[in-house]
């Protein structure tokens, strides 16, 4: 590969082609068509390994629950189970997929700020390990469902830690003015906890927070951790009850472009683990089990998306639009959060970068621009464009806008490939539609 080339992240090249986990991406695009999501299994496993080394093995009595909203498919959940991690789901659909993947019920945590009765019934019936209460209606609801189904439930409370987070406002969740979490108002929070204490069906496990996403600074985690620890102490004082668990959420940032600096897990986790231990020792508390909920950091960098280049429109002195056969329908993040990406021409990896272009999507929407001002070699229709770091919140936020079918997903590992989601067909897209 030529020097000075846009950083290819974790891929390699051979004969001018991009290789991802040993597979030729140009051949893959030819074989399965585009748009195509491709995941390196080895890169996902590498993240799981990093979490083991920097958290699970380093600190006893800890768990990692993969936040499956980042990428929730049967194959991915099987991989997570194989790696012995727990799972966070936030809807009946994510839970349904987990059940289809035979994910062990006791390792599933159910989050969500507006769980429906049907979703809670499904979760309680399956016997999920934790229900993370996120609204004032929920405790009563869970209790009545437990009674009806003769089941028990383990309860955590998601709190709003009231911390400010250095990330895009659209993905901040820990601030006071947030739809997420139970407010830290004693008259609101404690009656809920007391209801759990009073219930035969419910067991109180502890507190949960999630401050925000795509963070490269640990200050929000540290601030929120202090809030949760003080709450644990307050519960001990008020009720002489030692909580069993604290969940510090996810949010660990990844590298989308050269501008991003990815911090290792220990950068976020060492300070909060030290704080937790210190606080417990000082206040004579038992160190609870600490759970984290990373989503993005496990899958983002393992995933790339392949598109075929089509129409090219040059506005001299202004801009050159290079259109691809997908865009906001398979990656809404640029349109929604002004997220930046980078990419390369997968069949011209070694060619000289000779122009600046804007990669535009095919949806009827002006914001459907995938990458702005990207250096590329000369391109023609039929070339394959690969966008890096699309493994999280790409497939999971994909839509059928303009009635574009959802792309296929392929896992690659050591030169072998496996389709884990087939491309949606036109017929599947309209299968629930009824002629009048
Ligand atoms: N736990 C809870 C309760 C969450 O709400 C989230 C993300 C996570 C864990 C995982 O956070 P992560 O480690 O992936 O940052 N669609 C947005 C991200 C929304 C995240 C919402 N909650 C994006 O594409 O940037």
Short mmCIF file of N, CA and C and ligand atoms in Angstrom, two decimals, residues 67 69-70 88 111 158 171 173 180 208 210 212-214 249-252 256 293-297 333 337 392-393 397, ligand 1:
data_model
loop_
_atom_site.label_atom_id
_atom_site.label_comp_id
_atom_site.label_asym_id
_atom_site.label_seq_id
_atom_site.Cartn_x
_atom_site.Cartn_y
_atom_site.Cartn_z
N UNK A 67 -24.53 -4.01 24.44
CA UNK A 67 -25.73 -3.22 24.11
C UNK A 67 -26.10 -3.52 22.66
N UNK A 69 -28.39 -2.86 20.69
CA UNK A 69 -28.96 -1.88 19.76
C UNK A 69 -27.92 -1.47 18.71
N UNK A 70 -26.65 -1.60 19.05
CA UNK A 70 -25.60 -1.22 18.11
C UNK A 70 -25.63 -2.11 16.87
N UNK A 88 -27.66 -6.69 26.55
CA UNK A 88 -28.64 -5.66 26.86
C UNK A 88 -29.60 -5.54 25.68
N UNK A 111 -33.52 -3.01 29.15
CA UNK A 111 -33.53 -1.56 29.31
C UNK A 111 -34.69 -0.96 28.52
N UNK A 158 -32.64 2.73 36.56
CA UNK A 158 -31.80 3.64 35.79
C UNK A 158 -32.02 5.03 36.33
N UNK A 171 -26.74 12.42 21.26
CA UNK A 171 -26.43 11.13 21.89
C UNK A 171 -25.95 11.29 23.33
N UNK A 173 -27.18 11.43 27.23
CA UNK A 173 -28.36 10.92 27.93
C UNK A 173 -28.33 11.18 29.43
N UNK A 180 -34.51 9.92 29.73
CA UNK A 180 -34.04 8.66 30.31
C UNK A 180 -33.85 8.77 31.82
N UNK A 208 -28.40 1.91 37.79
CA UNK A 208 -27.84 1.88 36.44
C UNK A 208 -27.76 3.31 35.93
N UNK A 210 -26.36 5.52 32.19
CA UNK A 210 -25.65 5.55 30.90
C UNK A 210 -25.57 7.02 30.53
N UNK A 212 -23.96 8.67 27.95
CA UNK A 212 -23.96 9.14 26.57
C UNK A 212 -23.06 8.24 25.75
N UNK A 213 -22.94 8.59 24.48
CA UNK A 213 -22.28 7.69 23.55
C UNK A 213 -21.12 8.36 22.83
N UNK A 214 -20.25 7.54 22.28
CA UNK A 214 -19.11 8.04 21.49
C UNK A 214 -18.27 9.04 22.31
N UNK A 249 -23.13 1.58 32.45
CA UNK A 249 -23.48 1.89 31.06
C UNK A 249 -22.35 1.65 30.07
N UNK A 250 -22.55 2.22 28.87
CA UNK A 250 -21.53 2.07 27.81
C UNK A 250 -21.04 3.44 27.41
N UNK A 251 -20.82 3.63 26.12
CA UNK A 251 -20.47 4.96 25.63
C UNK A 251 -19.04 5.15 25.18
N UNK A 252 -18.25 4.09 25.18
CA UNK A 252 -16.82 4.22 24.86
C UNK A 252 -16.64 4.50 23.36
N UNK A 256 -13.77 7.05 13.87
CA UNK A 256 -14.46 7.11 12.59
C UNK A 256 -13.54 7.70 11.52
N UNK A 293 -22.03 -1.70 29.79
CA UNK A 293 -22.92 -1.99 28.66
C UNK A 293 -22.40 -1.40 27.36
N UNK A 294 -21.25 -1.79 26.89
CA UNK A 294 -20.76 -1.21 25.63
C UNK A 294 -21.50 -1.80 24.43
N UNK A 295 -21.78 -0.96 23.48
CA UNK A 295 -22.36 -1.43 22.23
C UNK A 295 -21.42 -1.11 21.09
N UNK A 296 -21.34 0.19 20.79
CA UNK A 296 -20.55 0.68 19.67
C UNK A 296 -19.12 0.13 19.66
N UNK A 297 -18.44 0.20 20.81
CA UNK A 297 -17.01 -0.12 20.82
C UNK A 297 -16.75 -1.58 20.46
N UNK A 333 -26.34 7.98 10.16
CA UNK A 333 -25.56 8.77 11.13
C UNK A 333 -25.06 10.11 10.58
N UNK A 337 -26.61 12.95 12.84
CA UNK A 337 -25.69 13.54 13.83
C UNK A 337 -24.53 14.29 13.19
N UNK A 392 -21.49 -0.22 13.91
CA UNK A 392 -22.47 0.08 14.97
C UNK A 392 -23.47 1.11 14.47
N UNK A 393 -24.72 0.89 14.79
CA UNK A 393 -25.79 1.84 14.45
C UNK A 393 -25.88 2.12 12.95
N UNK A 397 -29.95 0.83 12.39
CA UNK A 397 -30.78 2.02 12.15
C UNK A 397 -31.17 2.14 10.68
N1 LIG B 1 -26.69 1.30 27.55
C1 LIG B 1 -27.72 2.13 27.41
C2 LIG B 1 -28.75 2.20 28.41
C3 LIG B 1 -27.80 2.93 26.24
O1 LIG B 1 -28.80 3.76 26.10
C4 LIG B 1 -26.79 2.82 25.25
C5 LIG B 1 -26.86 3.62 24.04
C6 LIG B 1 -25.75 1.91 25.46
C7 LIG B 1 -25.73 1.17 26.63
C8 LIG B 1 -24.64 1.68 24.46
O2 LIG B 1 -23.91 2.81 24.19
P1 LIG B 1 -22.60 2.70 23.25
O3 LIG B 1 -21.56 1.88 24.00
O4 LIG B 1 -23.00 2.03 22.00
O5 LIG B 1 -22.20 4.10 23.04
N2 LIG B 1 -27.65 5.85 17.50
C9 LIG B 1 -26.60 6.61 18.16
C10 LIG B 1 -26.22 6.01 19.47
C11 LIG B 1 -27.36 5.95 20.46
C12 LIG B 1 -26.96 5.25 21.70
C13 LIG B 1 -28.10 5.15 22.64
N3 LIG B 1 -27.82 4.40 23.79
C14 LIG B 1 -25.39 6.70 17.23
O6 LIG B 1 -25.45 6.16 16.12
O7 LIG B 1 -24.40 7.35 17.54
#
